[in-house]
CSV table of C-alpha atoms in Angstrom, one decimal:
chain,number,residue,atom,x,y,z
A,2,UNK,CA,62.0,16.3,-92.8
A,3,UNK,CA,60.8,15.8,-96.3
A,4,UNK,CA,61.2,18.6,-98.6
A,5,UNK,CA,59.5,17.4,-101.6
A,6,UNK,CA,55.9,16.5,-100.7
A,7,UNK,CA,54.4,13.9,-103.2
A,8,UNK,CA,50.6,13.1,-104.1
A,9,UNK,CA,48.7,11.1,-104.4
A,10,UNK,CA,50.5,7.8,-103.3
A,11,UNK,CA,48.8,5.9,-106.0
A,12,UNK,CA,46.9,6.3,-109.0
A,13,UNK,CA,44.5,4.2,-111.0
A,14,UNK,CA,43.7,5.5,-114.7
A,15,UNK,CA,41.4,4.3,-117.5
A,16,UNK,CA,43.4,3.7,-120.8
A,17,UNK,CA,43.4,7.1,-122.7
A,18,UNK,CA,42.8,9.6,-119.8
A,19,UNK,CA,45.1,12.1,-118.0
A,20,UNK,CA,47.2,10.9,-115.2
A,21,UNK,CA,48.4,14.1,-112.9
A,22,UNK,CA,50.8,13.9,-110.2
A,23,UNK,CA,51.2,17.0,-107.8
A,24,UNK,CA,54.8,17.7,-105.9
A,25,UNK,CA,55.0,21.0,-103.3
A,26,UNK,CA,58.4,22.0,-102.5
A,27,UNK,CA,59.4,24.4,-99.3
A,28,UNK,CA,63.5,25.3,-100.1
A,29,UNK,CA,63.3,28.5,-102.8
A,30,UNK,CA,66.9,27.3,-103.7
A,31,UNK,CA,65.5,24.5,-105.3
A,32,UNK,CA,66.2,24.9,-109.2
A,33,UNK,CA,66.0,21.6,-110.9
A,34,UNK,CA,62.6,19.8,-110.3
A,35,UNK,CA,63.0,16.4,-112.6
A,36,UNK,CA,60.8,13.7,-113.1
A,37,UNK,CA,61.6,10.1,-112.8
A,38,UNK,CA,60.0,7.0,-113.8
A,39,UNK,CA,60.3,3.4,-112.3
A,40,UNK,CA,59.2,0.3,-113.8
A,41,UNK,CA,59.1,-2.9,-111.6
A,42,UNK,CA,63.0,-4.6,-111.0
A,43,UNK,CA,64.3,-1.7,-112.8
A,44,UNK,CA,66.2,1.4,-111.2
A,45,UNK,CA,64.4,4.9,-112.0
A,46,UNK,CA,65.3,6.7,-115.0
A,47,UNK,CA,64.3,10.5,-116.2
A,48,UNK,CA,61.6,11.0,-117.8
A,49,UNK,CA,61.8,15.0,-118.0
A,50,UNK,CA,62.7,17.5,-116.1
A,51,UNK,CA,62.1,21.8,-115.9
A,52,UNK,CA,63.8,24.7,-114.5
A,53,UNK,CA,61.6,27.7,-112.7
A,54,UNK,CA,62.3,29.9,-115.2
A,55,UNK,CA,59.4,28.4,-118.0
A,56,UNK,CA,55.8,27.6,-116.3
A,57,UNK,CA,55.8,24.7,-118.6
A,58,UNK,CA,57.6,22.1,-120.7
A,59,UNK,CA,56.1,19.1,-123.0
A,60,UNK,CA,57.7,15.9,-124.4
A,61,UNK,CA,55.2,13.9,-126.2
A,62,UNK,CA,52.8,12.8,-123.4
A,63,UNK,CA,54.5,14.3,-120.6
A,64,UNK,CA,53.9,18.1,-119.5
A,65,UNK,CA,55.3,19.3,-116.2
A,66,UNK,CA,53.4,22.3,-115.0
A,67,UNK,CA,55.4,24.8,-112.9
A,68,UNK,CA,53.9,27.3,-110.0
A,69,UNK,CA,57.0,29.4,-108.5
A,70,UNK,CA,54.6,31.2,-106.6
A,71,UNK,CA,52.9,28.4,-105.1
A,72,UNK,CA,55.8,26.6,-104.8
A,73,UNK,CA,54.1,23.5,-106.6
A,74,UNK,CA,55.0,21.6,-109.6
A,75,UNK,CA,52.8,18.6,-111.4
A,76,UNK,CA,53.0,16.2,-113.9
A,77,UNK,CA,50.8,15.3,-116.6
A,78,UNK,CA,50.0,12.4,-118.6
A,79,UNK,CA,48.0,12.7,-121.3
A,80,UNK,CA,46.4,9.6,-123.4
A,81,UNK,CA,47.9,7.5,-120.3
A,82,UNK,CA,48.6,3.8,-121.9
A,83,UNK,CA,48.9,0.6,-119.6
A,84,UNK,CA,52.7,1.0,-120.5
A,85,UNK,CA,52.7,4.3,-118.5
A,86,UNK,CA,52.1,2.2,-115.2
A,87,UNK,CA,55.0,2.5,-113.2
A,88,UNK,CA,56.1,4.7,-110.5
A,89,UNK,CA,56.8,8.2,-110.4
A,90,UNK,CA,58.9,10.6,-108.4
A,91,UNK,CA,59.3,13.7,-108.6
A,92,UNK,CA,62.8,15.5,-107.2
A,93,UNK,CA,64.4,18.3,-106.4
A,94,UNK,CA,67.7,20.1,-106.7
A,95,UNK,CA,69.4,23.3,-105.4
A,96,UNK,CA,71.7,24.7,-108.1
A,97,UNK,CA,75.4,24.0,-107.4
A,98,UNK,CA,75.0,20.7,-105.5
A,99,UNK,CA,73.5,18.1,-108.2
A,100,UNK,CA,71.6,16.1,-105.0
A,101,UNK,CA,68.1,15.3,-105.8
A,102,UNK,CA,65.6,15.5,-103.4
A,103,UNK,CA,62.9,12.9,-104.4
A,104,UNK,CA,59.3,13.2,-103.1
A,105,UNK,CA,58.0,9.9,-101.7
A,106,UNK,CA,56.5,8.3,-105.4
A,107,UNK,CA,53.4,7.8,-107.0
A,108,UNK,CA,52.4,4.3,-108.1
A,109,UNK,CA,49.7,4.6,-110.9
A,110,UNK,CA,48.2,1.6,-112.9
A,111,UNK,CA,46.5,2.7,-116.3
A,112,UNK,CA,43.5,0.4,-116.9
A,113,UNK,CA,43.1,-1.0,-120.1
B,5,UNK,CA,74.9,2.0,-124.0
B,6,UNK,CA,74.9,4.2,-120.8
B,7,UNK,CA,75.4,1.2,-117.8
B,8,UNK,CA,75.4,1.4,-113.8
B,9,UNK,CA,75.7,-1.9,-112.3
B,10,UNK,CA,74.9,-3.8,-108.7
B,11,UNK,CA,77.2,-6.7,-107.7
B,12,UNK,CA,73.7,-8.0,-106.1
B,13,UNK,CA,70.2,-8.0,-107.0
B,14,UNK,CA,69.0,-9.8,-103.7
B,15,UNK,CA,71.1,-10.3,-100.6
B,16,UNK,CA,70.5,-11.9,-97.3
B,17,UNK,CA,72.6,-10.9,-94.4
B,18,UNK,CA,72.3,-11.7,-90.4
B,19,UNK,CA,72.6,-8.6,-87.8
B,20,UNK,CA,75.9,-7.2,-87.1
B,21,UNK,CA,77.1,-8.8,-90.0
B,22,UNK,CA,79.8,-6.4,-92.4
B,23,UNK,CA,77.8,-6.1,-95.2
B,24,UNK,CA,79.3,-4.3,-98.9
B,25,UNK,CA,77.4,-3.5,-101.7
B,26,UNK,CA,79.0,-2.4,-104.7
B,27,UNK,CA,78.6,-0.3,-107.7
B,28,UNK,CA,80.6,0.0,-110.7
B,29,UNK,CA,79.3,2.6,-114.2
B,30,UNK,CA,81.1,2.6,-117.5
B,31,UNK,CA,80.4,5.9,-118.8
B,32,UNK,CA,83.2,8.0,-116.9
B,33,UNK,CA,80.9,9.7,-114.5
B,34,UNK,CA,82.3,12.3,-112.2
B,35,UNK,CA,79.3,11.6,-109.6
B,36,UNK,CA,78.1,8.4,-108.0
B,37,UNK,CA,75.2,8.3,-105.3
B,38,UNK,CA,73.8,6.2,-102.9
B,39,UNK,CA,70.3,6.1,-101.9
B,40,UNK,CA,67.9,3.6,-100.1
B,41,UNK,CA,64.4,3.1,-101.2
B,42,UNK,CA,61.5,2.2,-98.8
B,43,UNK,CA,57.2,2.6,-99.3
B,44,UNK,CA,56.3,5.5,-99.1
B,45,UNK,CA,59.6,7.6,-97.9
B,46,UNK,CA,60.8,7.6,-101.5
B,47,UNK,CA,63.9,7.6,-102.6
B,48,UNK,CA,66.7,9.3,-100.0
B,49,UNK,CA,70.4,9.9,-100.3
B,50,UNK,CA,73.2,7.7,-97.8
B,51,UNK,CA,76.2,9.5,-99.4
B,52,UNK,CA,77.4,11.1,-103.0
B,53,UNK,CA,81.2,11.5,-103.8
B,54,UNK,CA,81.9,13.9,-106.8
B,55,UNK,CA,85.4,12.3,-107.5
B,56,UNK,CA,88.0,9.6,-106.6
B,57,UNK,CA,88.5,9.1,-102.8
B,58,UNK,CA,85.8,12.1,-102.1
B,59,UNK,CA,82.6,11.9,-100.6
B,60,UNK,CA,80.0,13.5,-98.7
B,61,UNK,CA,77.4,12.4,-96.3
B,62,UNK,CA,73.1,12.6,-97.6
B,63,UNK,CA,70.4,12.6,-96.1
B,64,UNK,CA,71.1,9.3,-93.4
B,65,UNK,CA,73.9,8.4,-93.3
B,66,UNK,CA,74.0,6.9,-90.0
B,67,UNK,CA,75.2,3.3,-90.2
B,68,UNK,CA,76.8,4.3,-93.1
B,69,UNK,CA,80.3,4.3,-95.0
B,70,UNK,CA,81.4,4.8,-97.9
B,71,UNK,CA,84.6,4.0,-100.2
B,72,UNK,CA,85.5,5.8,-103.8
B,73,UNK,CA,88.8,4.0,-104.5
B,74,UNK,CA,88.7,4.1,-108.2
B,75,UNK,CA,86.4,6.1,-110.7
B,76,UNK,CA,83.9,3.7,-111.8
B,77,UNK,CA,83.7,1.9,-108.5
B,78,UNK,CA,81.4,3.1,-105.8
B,79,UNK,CA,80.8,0.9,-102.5
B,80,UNK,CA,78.2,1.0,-99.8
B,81,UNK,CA,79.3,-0.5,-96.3
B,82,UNK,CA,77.1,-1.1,-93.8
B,83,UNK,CA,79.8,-1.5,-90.6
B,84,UNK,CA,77.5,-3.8,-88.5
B,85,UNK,CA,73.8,-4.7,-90.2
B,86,UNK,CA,70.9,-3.8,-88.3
B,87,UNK,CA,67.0,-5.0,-89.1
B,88,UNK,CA,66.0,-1.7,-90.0
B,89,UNK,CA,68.5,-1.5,-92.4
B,90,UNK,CA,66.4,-4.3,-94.7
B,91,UNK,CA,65.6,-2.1,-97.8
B,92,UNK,CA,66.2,-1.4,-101.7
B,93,UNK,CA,69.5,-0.1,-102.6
B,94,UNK,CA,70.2,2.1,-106.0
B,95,UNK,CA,73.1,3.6,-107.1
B,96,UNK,CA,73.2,6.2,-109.5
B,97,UNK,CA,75.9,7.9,-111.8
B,98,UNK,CA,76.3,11.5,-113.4
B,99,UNK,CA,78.1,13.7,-115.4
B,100,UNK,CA,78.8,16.6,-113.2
B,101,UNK,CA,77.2,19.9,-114.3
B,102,UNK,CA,74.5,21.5,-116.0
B,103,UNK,CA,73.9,20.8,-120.0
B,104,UNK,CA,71.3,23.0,-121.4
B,105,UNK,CA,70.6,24.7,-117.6
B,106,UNK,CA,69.3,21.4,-116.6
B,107,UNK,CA,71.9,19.4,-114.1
B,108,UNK,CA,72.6,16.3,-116.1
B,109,UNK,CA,71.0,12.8,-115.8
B,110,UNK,CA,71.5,10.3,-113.3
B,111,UNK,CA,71.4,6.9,-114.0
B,112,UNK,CA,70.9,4.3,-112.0
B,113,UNK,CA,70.9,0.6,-111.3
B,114,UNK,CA,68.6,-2.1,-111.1
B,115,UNK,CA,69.1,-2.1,-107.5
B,116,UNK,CA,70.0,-4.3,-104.5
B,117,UNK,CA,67.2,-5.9,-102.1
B,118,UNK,CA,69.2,-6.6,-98.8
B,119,UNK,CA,67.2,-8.0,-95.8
B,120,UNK,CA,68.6,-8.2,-92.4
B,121,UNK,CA,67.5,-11.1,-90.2
């Protein structure tokens, strides 16, 4: 049963466009949809994250978009850089339980 | 500097063999996770403890155990390795609560690649 849908599996990007990742949740409880990013050998690490209360939230490069209606959440990479490549995962949390649930990951690959 | 460390980065264990994998974070976390990675299932949840000697079963936690003896120390057993147990292992750490109305960070290891033969 996965409750956090992830696409596309992978991803390939030319230097300086916008990389977008889509995640479609089912549980309503779900509060907490965070963003993390994987490089190669290296554990995941948050990258940012966005309760359903704001449609959207930017740090530098990084937007998530949020549809409650929809049930859908994305993220977006703008100007992606070869540095970007890595994987991403989006997740999922109720409120009062701190468990993620993490959609299956995205490996994208920015061309230079 | 925030640090979650794996006693293993690459282990190699035969079937039915006891197999422990340990954790241990320096930044006083209330929470410490377990979770498995494989290709294309992501990233899924064994068992989570929110405090000394407490813990709670994830997602799969068949095959499966678990031991919190001391805060910063959180171990993975698998009681008797199977092949389809070969995968990457992460822990993770965490504060416990929300900061901001955002549940805090976790962090997590480098990870352990165990394959069962």
């Amino acid at each position: 049963q996965q409750q956090v849908k992830q696409s596309p599996q992978s991803l390939i990007v030319q230097k300086g466009g916008i990389s977008i990742i889509n995640c479609a949740y089912e549980n309503t409880a779900f509060d907490y949809f965070p963003w993390y990013q994987q490089f190669p050998g290296k554990g995941p690490a948050l990258l940012i994250a966005i309760r359903p209360d704001v449609s959207e939230k930017k740090e530098g490069r990084f937007t998530i978009s949020f549809n409650k209606s929809a049930k859908q959440f994305s993220l977006h990479i703008m100007d992606s850089q070869p540095g970007d490549s890595a994987t991403y995962f989006c997740a999922a949390s109720a409120s009062n339980t701190g468990k993620l649930i993490f959609g299956q990951g995205t490996t994208l690959q920015v061309k230079p | 500097d925030v640090k979650v460390t794996q006693s293993s980065r690459y282990l190699v264990k035969r079937t039915g063999e006891k197999v422990f994998l340990e954790c241990v974070q320096d930044m006083d976390h209330e929470n410490m996770f377990w979770y498995r990675q494989d290709p294309g299932l992501g990233l899924r949840l064994i068992y989570f403890s929110y405090d000394v000697k407490m813990k709670e079963k994830g997602d799969i936690p068949e095959g499966y155990s678990v031991s919190r003896e001391k805060k910063e120390r959180f171990s993975l057993i698998l009681e008797s390795a199977s092949t389809n147990q070969t995968s990457m292992y992460l822990c993770a750490s965490s504060l416990w609560g929300l900061a901001g109305g955002l549940w805090y960070e976790q962090y997590f290891g480098p990870g352990t690649r165990l394959t069962v033969t």
